[in-house]
Coordinates of C-alpha atoms in Angstrom, one line a residue:
Chain A
X1 CA 61.7 138.2 174.7
X2 CA 63.1 139.0 171.4
X3 CA 66.4 139.1 172.9
X4 CA 65.8 135.8 174.5
X5 CA 64.7 134.6 171.3
X6 CA 67.7 135.9 169.4
X7 CA 70.1 134.4 172.1
X8 CA 68.2 131.1 171.8
X9 CA 68.5 131.3 167.9
X10 CA 72.1 132.2 168.4
X11 CA 72.6 129.1 170.6
X12 CA 70.8 127.1 168.0
X13 CA 72.9 128.5 165.2
X14 CA 76.0 127.7 167.3
X15 CA 74.6 124.1 167.9
X16 CA 74.0 123.7 164.3
X17 CA 77.5 124.8 163.5
X18 CA 78.8 122.4 166.0
X19 CA 76.5 119.8 164.7
X20 CA 77.8 120.5 161.1
X21 CA 81.3 120.2 162.4
X22 CA 80.6 116.9 164.0
X23 CA 78.9 115.6 160.8
X24 CA 82.2 116.2 159.0
X25 CA 83.8 113.5 161.1
X26 CA 80.7 111.5 160.4
X27 CA 80.0 110.8 164.0
X28 CA 76.5 111.6 164.8
X29 CA 75.8 111.8 168.6
X30 CA 72.7 112.9 170.3
X31 CA 72.9 115.8 172.6
X32 CA 70.8 116.6 175.6
X33 CA 70.4 120.2 174.6
X34 CA 67.1 119.4 172.4
X35 CA 65.6 117.8 175.6
X36 CA 66.1 121.1 177.5
X37 CA 64.3 123.1 174.9
X38 CA 61.4 120.8 175.0
X39 CA 61.1 120.9 178.8
X40 CA 60.7 124.7 178.8
X41 CA 57.4 124.6 176.6
X42 CA 55.2 123.1 179.4
X43 CA 54.7 119.6 180.9
X44 CA 57.4 117.3 179.6
X45 CA 56.0 114.8 177.0
X46 CA 58.8 112.3 177.4
X47 CA 60.3 111.5 174.0
X48 CA 63.2 109.2 174.3
X49 CA 66.2 110.5 172.6
X50 CA 67.3 109.1 169.3
X51 CA 69.6 106.1 169.7
X52 CA 73.2 107.1 168.9
X53 CA 74.0 105.7 165.4
X54 CA 77.7 105.4 165.2
X55 CA 78.7 104.8 161.6
X56 CA 82.4 104.4 161.9
X57 CA 83.8 104.6 158.3
X58 CA 87.3 105.4 159.2
X59 CA 88.4 101.7 159.0
X60 CA 87.4 99.3 156.3
X61 CA 86.1 95.7 157.1
X62 CA 88.9 93.9 158.8
X63 CA 90.0 90.7 157.0
X64 CA 91.3 87.5 158.5
X65 CA 95.1 87.0 158.3
X66 CA 95.9 84.7 155.4
X67 CA 98.2 82.0 156.9
X68 CA 99.2 78.9 155.1
X69 CA 101.4 76.5 157.3
X70 CA 104.8 76.0 155.9
X71 CA 104.6 72.3 155.7
X72 CA 101.9 72.4 152.9
X73 CA 104.4 74.0 150.6
X74 CA 106.1 71.3 148.7
X75 CA 109.8 71.4 148.3
X76 CA 111.7 72.0 145.1
X77 CA 111.9 68.4 143.9
X78 CA 111.4 66.3 140.7
X79 CA 108.5 64.4 142.3
X80 CA 105.1 63.7 140.9
X81 CA 102.6 66.4 142.2
X82 CA 100.2 63.5 142.8
X83 CA 102.4 62.5 145.8
X84 CA 101.9 65.9 147.4
X85 CA 98.2 66.3 146.8
X86 CA 97.7 62.9 148.5
X87 CA 99.7 63.7 151.5
X88 CA 97.8 67.0 151.7
X89 CA 94.6 65.2 151.8
X90 CA 95.9 63.2 154.8
X91 CA 97.0 66.4 156.4
X92 CA 93.6 68.1 156.0
X93 CA 91.9 64.9 157.4
X94 CA 94.1 65.2 160.6
X95 CA 93.5 68.9 160.8
X96 CA 89.8 68.4 160.8
X97 CA 90.1 66.3 164.1
X98 CA 93.0 68.1 165.7
X99 CA 93.1 71.9 165.6
X100 CA 96.6 73.0 164.6
X101 CA 96.8 76.9 165.2
X102 CA 98.8 79.3 163.5
X103 CA 102.3 79.8 165.1
X104 CA 105.8 81.0 164.2
X105 CA 109.4 80.5 165.4
X106 CA 109.3 82.7 168.6
X107 CA 105.7 82.0 169.6
X108 CA 105.2 80.3 173.0
X109 CA 103.2 77.1 172.8
X110 CA 101.7 74.6 175.3
X111 CA 101.6 71.0 173.8
X112 CA 99.7 68.1 175.4
X113 CA 100.7 64.5 174.2
X114 CA 99.5 61.1 175.4
X115 CA 102.3 59.4 177.1
X116 CA 102.0 55.7 178.2
X117 CA 104.6 56.1 180.9
X118 CA 102.8 58.9 182.7
X119 CA 100.1 58.3 185.4
X120 CA 97.5 60.6 183.9
X121 CA 98.4 59.5 180.3
X122 CA 98.8 63.2 179.3
X123 CA 102.0 65.1 179.2
X124 CA 102.0 68.9 178.9
X125 CA 104.9 70.9 177.9
X126 CA 105.3 74.7 177.6
X127 CA 108.1 76.4 175.5
X128 CA 109.1 78.7 172.8
X129 CA 109.0 77.4 169.4
X130 CA 112.7 77.7 168.0
X131 CA 112.4 75.9 164.7
X132 CA 109.7 74.5 162.3
X133 CA 111.1 72.1 159.8
X134 CA 110.0 69.3 157.5
X135 CA 107.5 69.1 154.9
X136 CA 104.1 67.3 154.5
X137 CA 103.2 64.8 157.2
X138 CA 106.5 64.6 158.7
X139 CA 106.4 68.4 159.8
X140 CA 108.0 69.0 163.2
X141 CA 108.7 71.8 165.6
X142 CA 111.0 72.2 168.5
X143 CA 109.9 73.8 171.9
X144 CA 112.6 75.0 174.3
X145 CA 112.3 75.8 177.9
X146 CA 114.5 75.8 181.0
X147 CA 113.3 73.6 183.7
X148 CA 115.0 73.7 187.2
X149 CA 118.0 75.3 185.6
X150 CA 118.3 72.6 182.9
X151 CA 117.6 73.6 179.3
X152 CA 115.1 71.2 177.7
X153 CA 114.2 71.0 173.9
X154 CA 111.5 68.7 172.7
X155 CA 110.9 68.0 169.0
X156 CA 107.2 67.3 168.3
X157 CA 105.6 66.0 165.1
X158 CA 102.7 68.0 164.2
X159 CA 100.6 65.2 162.7
X160 CA 101.6 62.4 165.1
X161 CA 98.5 60.5 166.5
X162 CA 99.9 61.2 170.1
X163 CA 99.2 64.9 169.8
X164 CA 96.2 65.9 171.9
X165 CA 96.3 69.6 172.1
X166 CA 98.3 72.5 170.7
X167 CA 97.7 75.9 172.3
X168 CA 99.2 79.1 171.5
X169 CA 100.0 81.0 174.6
X170 CA 101.5 84.0 172.9
X171 CA 101.7 84.5 169.2
X172 CA 104.5 86.5 168.0
X173 CA 107.5 86.5 165.5
X174 CA 111.0 87.2 166.1
X175 CA 113.7 88.8 164.0
X176 CA 114.7 85.2 162.8
X177 CA 113.1 82.1 161.5
X178 CA 115.5 79.9 163.4
X179 CA 116.2 80.6 167.2
X180 CA 118.8 77.8 167.7
X181 CA 121.1 80.4 169.0
X182 CA 118.9 80.5 172.3
X183 CA 121.0 77.6 173.4
X184 CA 124.0 79.9 173.7
X185 CA 122.1 82.8 175.1
X186 CA 121.5 83.6 178.6
X187 CA 119.0 81.2 180.3
X188 CA 116.5 84.0 181.0
X189 CA 115.6 84.4 177.4
X190 CA 114.4 80.7 177.3
X191 CA 112.6 80.4 180.7
X192 CA 108.9 80.5 180.5
X193 CA 106.4 79.7 183.2
X194 CA 104.5 76.4 182.9
X195 CA 101.3 78.2 184.2
X196 CA 101.6 81.0 181.8
X197 CA 98.2 82.4 180.8
X198 CA 97.2 82.7 177.0
X199 CA 97.9 86.3 175.8
X200 CA 95.1 87.6 173.6
X201 CA 96.0 88.0 170.0
X202 CA 94.3 89.5 167.0
X203 CA 93.1 87.2 164.0
X204 CA 93.3 90.2 161.7
X205 CA 96.3 92.4 160.8
X206 CA 100.0 91.5 161.1
X207 CA 101.4 89.2 163.5
X208 CA 103.4 91.3 166.2
X209 CA 107.3 91.1 165.8
X210 CA 109.3 91.1 168.8
X211 CA 112.4 93.1 168.2
X212 CA 114.2 91.6 171.1
X213 CA 117.8 91.3 170.8
X214 CA 119.3 88.6 172.8
X215 CA 122.5 88.7 175.2
X216 CA 124.8 85.7 174.7
X217 CA 126.9 83.8 177.2
X218 CA 130.6 84.1 176.6
X219 CA 132.2 82.1 173.7
X220 CA 132.7 79.4 172.6
X221 CA 129.2 78.8 171.3
X222 CA 127.7 75.7 169.7
X223 CA 127.7 77.4 166.4
X224 CA 129.5 80.5 165.1
X225 CA 126.4 82.6 165.1
X226 CA 128.2 85.7 163.9
X227 CA 128.8 84.2 160.5
X228 CA 126.8 85.5 157.6
X229 CA 125.5 82.1 156.4
X230 CA 123.1 82.1 159.5
X231 CA 122.1 85.7 159.0
X232 CA 121.0 86.3 162.5
X233 CA 119.6 89.5 163.5
X234 CA 118.4 88.8 167.0
X235 CA 121.7 88.7 168.9
X236 CA 123.4 91.7 170.5
X237 CA 126.8 91.3 168.9
X238 CA 128.1 94.7 170.1
X239 CA 128.2 93.3 173.7
X240 CA 130.0 90.0 173.0
X241 CA 132.1 90.6 169.8
X242 CA 134.6 93.3 168.8
X243 CA 134.3 95.0 165.4
X244 CA 137.4 93.1 164.3
X245 CA 135.8 89.8 165.0
X246 CA 132.7 90.8 163.1
X247 CA 134.8 91.8 160.1
X248 CA 136.7 88.6 160.3
X249 CA 133.3 86.7 160.3
X250 CA 132.4 88.5 157.0
X251 CA 135.2 86.4 155.2
X252 CA 132.7 83.7 155.1
X253 CA 130.1 85.7 153.4
X254 CA 128.9 84.3 150.1
X255 CA 127.8 87.4 148.2
X256 CA 126.8 85.5 145.1
X257 CA 124.1 83.5 146.9
X258 CA 121.1 85.9 146.3
X259 CA 122.0 85.9 142.6
X260 CA 122.1 82.1 142.3
X261 CA 119.3 81.3 139.7
X262 CA 119.4 77.5 140.4
X263 CA 118.3 78.2 143.9
X264 CA 115.4 80.4 143.0
X265 CA 112.0 79.1 144.2
X266 CA 109.1 81.2 143.6
X267 CA 106.2 79.7 145.6
X268 CA 103.7 82.4 145.5
X269 CA 101.3 80.8 142.8
X270 CA 101.7 77.5 144.4
X271 CA 100.9 79.0 147.8
X272 CA 97.7 80.6 146.5
X273 CA 96.6 77.5 144.9
X274 CA 97.3 75.2 148.0
X275 CA 95.8 78.0 150.4
X276 CA 92.4 77.9 148.5
X277 CA 92.4 74.0 148.2
X278 CA 93.1 73.6 152.0
X279 CA 90.5 76.3 153.0
X280 CA 87.9 74.6 150.7
X281 CA 88.6 71.2 152.1
X282 CA 88.6 72.4 155.7
X283 CA 85.3 73.8 155.4
X284 CA 83.7 70.5 154.1
Chain B
X1 CA 142.6 51.9 64.8
X2 CA 145.7 53.5 66.2
X3 CA 144.4 53.2 69.9
X4 CA 143.7 49.6 69.4
X5 CA 147.1 48.9 67.8
X6 CA 148.7 50.7 70.6
X7 CA 146.9 48.7 73.1
X8 CA 147.9 45.5 71.3
X9 CA 151.5 46.6 71.2
X10 CA 151.3 47.3 74.9
X11 CA 149.6 43.9 75.6
X12 CA 152.3 42.2 73.6
X13 CA 155.0 44.0 75.5
X14 CA 153.5 42.9 78.7
X15 CA 153.2 39.4 77.6
X16 CA 156.7 39.3 76.4
X17 CA 158.1 40.9 79.4
X18 CA 156.1 39.5 82.3
X19 CA 155.2 36.1 80.8
X20 CA 156.3 34.0 83.8
X21 CA 154.8 36.7 86.2
X22 CA 151.5 36.5 84.6
X23 CA 151.3 32.7 85.1
X24 CA 152.1 33.2 88.8
X25 CA 149.7 36.0 89.0
X26 CA 147.0 34.0 87.4
X27 CA 147.6 31.1 89.9
X28 CA 147.5 33.7 92.7
X29 CA 144.3 35.1 91.3
X30 CA 142.8 31.7 91.1
X31 CA 143.8 31.0 94.8
X32 CA 142.6 34.3 96.1
X33 CA 139.3 34.2 94.1
X34 CA 137.7 31.6 96.5
X35 CA 137.4 33.7 99.7
X36 CA 136.5 36.9 97.8
X37 CA 133.9 38.9 99.9
X38 CA 131.7 41.2 98.1
X39 CA 131.3 44.4 99.9
X40 CA 128.1 46.2 99.4
X41 CA 128.1 49.8 100.6
X42 CA 124.9 50.6 102.5
X43 CA 123.6 54.2 103.4
X44 CA 122.9 54.6 107.1
X45 CA 119.7 56.5 107.8
X46 CA 119.8 58.2 111.2
X47 CA 116.5 59.9 111.2
X48 CA 113.8 60.5 113.8
X49 CA 110.0 60.0 113.1
X50 CA 109.4 63.7 112.8
X51 CA 112.2 64.7 110.4
X52 CA 110.6 64.1 107.1
X53 CA 107.1 65.0 108.1
X54 CA 105.5 68.4 108.1
X55 CA 104.3 69.9 111.3
X56 CA 100.6 69.2 110.3
X57 CA 101.4 65.5 109.9
X58 CA 103.4 65.2 113.1
X59 CA 100.5 66.8 115.2
X60 CA 98.0 64.7 113.4
X61 CA 100.0 61.5 114.1
X62 CA 100.3 62.4 117.7
X63 CA 96.7 63.1 118.0
X64 CA 95.7 59.8 116.2
X65 CA 98.1 57.8 118.5
X66 CA 96.6 59.3 121.6
X67 CA 93.2 58.7 120.6
X68 CA 94.0 55.1 119.5
X69 CA 95.4 54.3 123.0
X70 CA 92.6 55.8 124.8
X71 CA 90.4 53.6 122.8
X72 CA 92.5 50.6 123.6
X73 CA 92.5 51.1 127.3
X74 CA 88.8 51.7 127.4
X75 CA 88.4 48.5 125.4
X76 CA 90.3 46.5 127.9
X77 CA 88.5 48.1 131.0
X78 CA 86.0 45.2 131.2
X79 CA 88.3 42.1 130.9
X80 CA 85.6 39.8 132.4
X81 CA 83.2 40.7 129.7
X82 CA 85.2 39.6 126.6
X83 CA 86.1 36.0 126.6
X84 CA 88.2 35.8 129.8
X85 CA 90.3 32.7 130.5
X86 CA 89.0 30.5 133.2
X87 CA 89.5 31.9 136.8
X88 CA 90.6 29.4 139.5
X89 CA 90.7 29.5 143.2
X90 CA 93.9 30.3 145.2
X91 CA 95.6 27.0 146.4
X92 CA 98.6 26.8 148.8
X93 CA 101.7 26.8 146.6
X94 CA 100.2 28.7 143.6
X95 CA 102.1 31.8 142.4
X96 CA 100.3 34.7 141.0
X97 CA 101.3 37.7 138.9
X98 CA 102.9 40.9 140.2
X99 CA 102.7 44.5 139.0
X100 CA 104.9 47.2 137.6
X101 CA 104.7 50.5 139.5
X102 CA 106.3 53.8 139.6
X103 CA 108.2 55.0 142.8
X104 CA 106.6 58.3 143.9
X105 CA 108.2 59.1 147.2
X106 CA 108.2 58.4 150.9
X107 CA 106.1 59.5 153.8
X108 CA 105.7 58.7 157.5
X109 CA 103.1 56.4 158.8
X110 CA 102.1 55.7 162.5
X111 CA 100.6 52.7 164.2
X112 CA 97.7 52.8 166.7
X113 CA 100.1 52.7 169.5
X114 CA 102.1 55.7 168.2
X115 CA 105.2 54.0 166.7
X116 CA 106.3 55.8 163.6
X117 CA 107.4 54.0 160.4
X118 CA 108.3 55.2 156.9
X119 CA 106.6 54.0 153.8
X120 CA 107.3 54.3 150.0
X121 CA 104.5 55.1 147.8
X122 CA 104.2 53.1 144.6
X123 CA 101.7 54.1 142.1
X124 CA 100.4 51.5 139.4
X125 CA 100.2 53.5 136.1
X126 CA 98.5 51.7 133.1
X127 CA 99.7 48.1 134.2
X128 CA 98.5 45.5 131.5
X129 CA 99.3 41.9 131.0
X130 CA 101.2 41.8 127.5
X131 CA 102.0 38.2 126.7
X132 CA 101.6 34.6 128.0
X133 CA 104.4 32.2 127.6
X134 CA 103.4 28.5 128.3
X135 CA 105.6 26.2 130.2
X136 CA 107.2 24.8 127.0
X137 CA 107.8 28.3 125.6
X138 CA 109.4 29.6 128.7
X139 CA 111.7 27.2 130.3
X140 CA 109.9 23.9 131.1
X141 CA 109.1 24.4 134.8
X142 CA 106.5 27.1 135.1
X143 CA 104.4 29.3 132.7
X144 CA 105.3 33.0 132.6
X145 CA 103.4 36.1 132.0
X146 CA 104.9 39.3 130.7
X147 CA 103.6 42.4 132.3
X148 CA 104.2 46.1 131.2
X149 CA 103.8 49.3 133.1
X150 CA 103.4 53.1 132.2
X151 CA 102.3 54.0 128.7
X152 CA 104.8 55.6 126.5
X153 CA 104.9 57.1 122.9
X154 CA 105.6 54.7 120.1
X155 CA 107.6 57.0 118.1
X156 CA 111.1 56.4 119.5
X157 CA 110.7 52.6 119.8
X158 CA 111.8 49.9 117.3
X159 CA 109.2 48.2 115.3
X160 CA 109.9 44.8 116.9
X161 CA 109.2 46.2 120.3
X162 CA 105.9 47.7 119.3
X163 CA 104.7 44.4 117.7
X164 CA 104.1 42.8 121.0
X165 CA 101.8 45.4 122.2
X166 CA 99.9 45.4 119.0
X167 CA 99.2 41.7 119.2
X168 CA 97.9 42.3 122.8
X169 CA 95.9 45.3 121.8
X170 CA 97.5 47.5 124.5
X171 CA 99.4 50.8 124.3
X172 CA 103.2 50.4 124.3
X173 CA 104.9 50.3 127.8
X174 CA 108.1 51.7 129.2
X175 CA 109.1 48.6 131.1
X176 CA 108.3 44.9 130.5
X177 CA 109.0 42.3 133.1
X178 CA 108.3 38.5 133.4
X179 CA 106.7 36.9 136.2
X180 CA 106.9 33.1 136.7
X181 CA 103.4 32.1 137.4
X182 CA 101.7 28.8 138.3
X183 CA 99.3 27.4 135.6
X184 CA 96.1 28.3 137.6
X185 CA 97.0 31.8 137.6
X186 CA 97.4 32.6 134.0
X187 CA 95.6 35.8 132.7
X188 CA 94.6 36.7 129.2
X189 CA 96.9 39.2 127.6
X190 CA 95.4 42.8 127.6
X191 CA 93.9 42.5 131.2
X192 CA 94.7 45.6 133.1
X193 CA 96.1 45.2 136.7
X194 CA 95.3 47.5 139.7
X195 CA 96.9 48.3 142.9
X196 CA 94.1 46.4 144.8
X197 CA 95.8 43.2 143.4
X198 CA 97.8 43.6 146.8
X199 CA 96.0 44.0 150.1
X200 CA 97.1 45.6 153.3
X201 CA 98.9 43.2 155.6
X202 CA 100.5 41.4 152.7
X203 CA 104.2 41.2 152.3
X204 CA 105.9 42.0 148.9
X205 CA 109.3 41.9 147.3
X206 CA 110.3 45.0 145.2
X207 CA 112.9 44.9 142.4
X208 CA 114.2 48.0 140.7
X209 CA 117.5 49.2 139.2
X210 CA 119.6 50.9 142.0
X211 CA 120.7 54.5 141.8
X212 CA 124.1 54.5 139.7
X213 CA 127.0 55.9 141.8
X214 CA 129.6 55.7 139.1
X215 CA 133.1 54.6 139.7
X216 CA 133.3 54.2 143.4
X217 CA 136.1 53.4 145.7
X218 CA 136.3 50.3 148.1
X219 CA 134.9 52.1 151.2
X220 CA 131.7 53.1 149.7
X221 CA 131.3 50.1 147.3
X222 CA 132.0 47.3 149.7
X223 CA 132.0 49.0 153.2
X224 CA 135.7 48.5 153.9
X225 CA 137.0 50.3 156.9
X226 CA 140.0 52.1 155.3
X227 CA 142.9 53.3 157.3
X228 CA 143.3 55.9 160.2
X229 CA 143.4 59.5 159.3
X230 CA 146.5 60.2 161.4
X231 CA 149.3 58.5 163.3
X232 CA 151.7 58.3 160.5
X233 CA 149.6 56.9 157.6
X234 CA 151.4 58.1 154.3
X235 CA 148.8 58.7 151.5
X236 CA 146.7 55.8 152.7
X237 CA 143.3 56.5 154.1
X238 CA 140.6 55.0 151.9
X239 CA 142.7 52.2 150.2
X240 CA 141.8 48.4 150.2
X241 CA 145.0 47.5 151.9
X242 CA 146.0 43.9 151.4
X243 CA 144.6 42.0 148.4
X244 CA 144.9 38.4 150.0
X245 CA 147.4 35.8 151.2
X246 CA 151.0 35.8 150.2
X247 CA 153.4 33.5 148.4
X248 CA 151.2 30.1 148.5
X249 CA 148.5 31.1 146.1
X250 CA 150.6 33.9 144.7
X251 CA 147.7 35.3 143.1
X252 CA 144.6 37.5 143.8
X253 CA 141.5 35.4 143.9
X254 CA 138.7 36.0 141.4
X255 CA 135.9 38.0 142.8
X256 CA 138.2 40.0 145.1
X257 CA 136.3 43.2 146.2
X258 CA 137.9 46.1 144.4
X259 CA 136.9 49.6 143.3
X260 CA 134.7 49.8 140.3
X261 CA 131.2 50.9 139.0
X262 CA 128.6 50.9 141.7
X263 CA 124.8 50.8 141.3
X264 CA 122.7 50.9 138.2
X265 CA 122.0 47.1 138.7
X266 CA 118.7 45.3 139.5
X267 CA 118.3 44.8 143.2
X268 CA 115.5 43.3 145.3
X269 CA 114.4 44.2 148.7
X270 CA 112.4 41.4 150.3
X271 CA 109.6 41.2 152.8
X272 CA 108.1 44.6 152.8
X273 CA 104.8 45.0 154.4
X274 CA 101.9 46.8 152.6
X275 CA 100.4 49.3 154.9
X276 CA 97.7 50.9 152.8
X277 CA 96.2 50.7 149.3
X278 CA 94.6 53.5 147.6
X279 CA 92.2 52.3 145.0
X280 CA 91.3 55.6 143.4
X281 CA 94.9 56.7 142.5
X282 CA 96.0 53.0 142.4
X283 CA 98.9 53.6 145.1
X284 CA 100.6 51.0 147.3
X285 CA 102.0 52.1 150.5
X286 CA 105.0 49.7 151.1
X287 CA 107.0 49.6 154.3
X288 CA 110.6 50.9 154.3
X289 CA 112.7 51.9 151.3
X290 CA 112.8 50.6 147.8
X291 CA 115.8 50.5 145.3
X292 CA 115.7 53.2 142.6
X293 CA 115.2 56.8 142.4
X294 CA 112.0 58.8 142.4
X295 CA 109.8 58.2 139.4
X296 CA 111.7 55.0 138.5
X297 CA 109.7 51.8 137.4
X298 CA 109.8 48.9 139.9
X299 CA 108.6 45.3 139.8
X300 CA 106.4 44.3 142.6
X301 CA 105.5 40.6 143.5
X302 CA 104.3 38.6 146.4
X303 CA 107.0 37.8 148.9
X304 CA 108.9 34.5 148.6
X305 CA 110.3 34.6 152.2
X306 CA 109.1 31.4 154.0
X307 CA 108.2 33.3 157.2
X308 CA 106.0 35.7 155.4
X309 CA 103.9 33.1 153.5
X310 CA 101.3 33.1 156.4
X311 CA 100.4 36.8 155.6
X312 CA 99.9 36.1 151.9
X313 CA 97.1 33.7 152.2
X314 CA 94.0 34.1 150.3
X315 CA 94.9 37.0 147.9
X316 CA 92.7 38.3 145.1
X317 CA 93.3 35.3 142.6
X318 CA 94.5 35.5 139.7
X319 CA 94.2 39.1 140.1
X320 CA 91.8 42.0 141.1
X321 CA 89.2 42.6 138.4
X322 CA 87.8 46.2 138.6
X323 CA 84.6 45.4 136.7
X324 CA 83.7 42.4 138.9
X325 CA 81.3 42.4 141.7
X326 CA 83.4 43.5 144.6
X327 CA 82.9 47.1 145.6
X328 CA 86.0 48.1 147.5
X329 CA 86.4 51.4 149.5
X330 CA 88.7 54.1 148.2
X331 CA 91.4 53.4 151.0
X332 CA 92.2 50.0 152.4
X333 CA 94.2 50.3 155.6
X334 CA 96.1 47.7 157.6
X335 CA 94.7 46.8 161.1
X336 CA 97.5 48.4 163.1
X337 CA 97.7 51.6 161.0
X338 CA 96.4 54.9 162.3
X339 CA 94.0 56.5 159.9
X340 CA 94.3 60.2 159.9
X341 CA 90.5 60.9 160.0
X342 CA 90.0 58.9 163.2
X343 CA 88.4 60.8 166.0
X344 CA 90.8 61.2 168.9
X345 CA 90.1 58.9 171.9
X346 CA 90.0 60.9 175.2

């Protein structure tokens, strides 16, 4: 008996040690060992085991990603700020009616527009966003897709009354802000299925960046994408250009550009202010 | 005594020697004495208002001036309460005042059917009627009202300019324009004018100074076609070419279009539709583009195009009074315009 007791106490000590180890990780789990001990003392008076309380303190409370659509940021001009604030009011009013989600150049969107020339009045188009331009109410984005072997690009106005729905099928960023070079890339990089299902994306954390480098068709291209003014990182230049051609392209480099003080435009404080204003008004 | 005697001797010598000469000289002096102009030397004082004042004085003056102008604007906020001139009803053929506005910028506008148009935003900042000129004072055909826009500091303006505003009891303005007005539309000087003076659906004419382009060639200034870029053209690609017919007139006619200074002149765009009026910020949304750069002052008045007179019927006459009985909403939209807060029709 004594030996049994000691073995049991040894088991208990072991358990306690294990439990202590567990408690260092701060994950308290119930074990069924206690139940066995209770059963050996006579008719089992069923006591339900304590519910597992998982206090997971390894990750902090996840915060929503802060995203301000680029058309809210006013351009660097000598205009009266009243003009921008009034335009912003109109934009917020429109956003209350139509949900314009967060997206970047490189995300795949499905856009539904009203079209008087179509039977069912609605016109749906799926494509990859290659460019977001324009400020204020005239903001636009271009969607590109290859339909039946023919490349099609459609430029949509975000605040047009004909927009019915904008869905983000896949939210991701690419290595560049402007993917116009997809026109000269192999068509497989611009084909997307119209019946593509939306891919789940997180509303917290960073936007996933697709590090895809695209293979190009043989030259001539619509623009000389190897030149440093475009600053393109998403093309596989090693497959289509020789190092001599790359060096020759560097002749058009303008190394003074990053130091040009007249082109400096610090939007951080403006962005904060506008972000707060937009969030406040959207909640009303 | 010696000095005097010397002088006498000298004089005598002169008299003896130059006797005939002196007579001529005296005669000459007599002749030249008539158109003698007396020149008074004046001192030019190029000084600015701040120069001989201490910093305290300058800041005090600025404060006093801003307070005075605030007081003046608040006094004039209720024009209908202090002895207004009689108000008449709008009649066909009567002309009313216009406004002076600031060009803010441009933005897109959509109709209900989805067509996109561009509009210019014109903000009416501190517009007051400054003076009334009766028919006799002005030119004999119509009465005139001088209107000013956008308050400005009095320190860099001449006294004569500020006097007009002092008489009207209104802060000094940057731009003054005259509007020819029919007799039933005259307004008491000092009345503020607002953007609600114009209503959506109306047509307006906008006058402003065009952007100055400097000395420009004939292709940009007059739209000449120039010459081809290649096929043997020797040093002639943007030149005016021939200046006119040959030996018969043997001259270049007056008014021949040639290179010269372009822009920085007053120009009017006629028949612009008003899409929207914001009464809170006093902004007019006017179709299309308007001459002038951003933040320039423009003169807005009812259109004189005969085909647009239909749309300008029954406007607020003689002007829109903010302290009157009418309660107007913050935004007035045209019928065809798409309003952004509208719910989407499924």
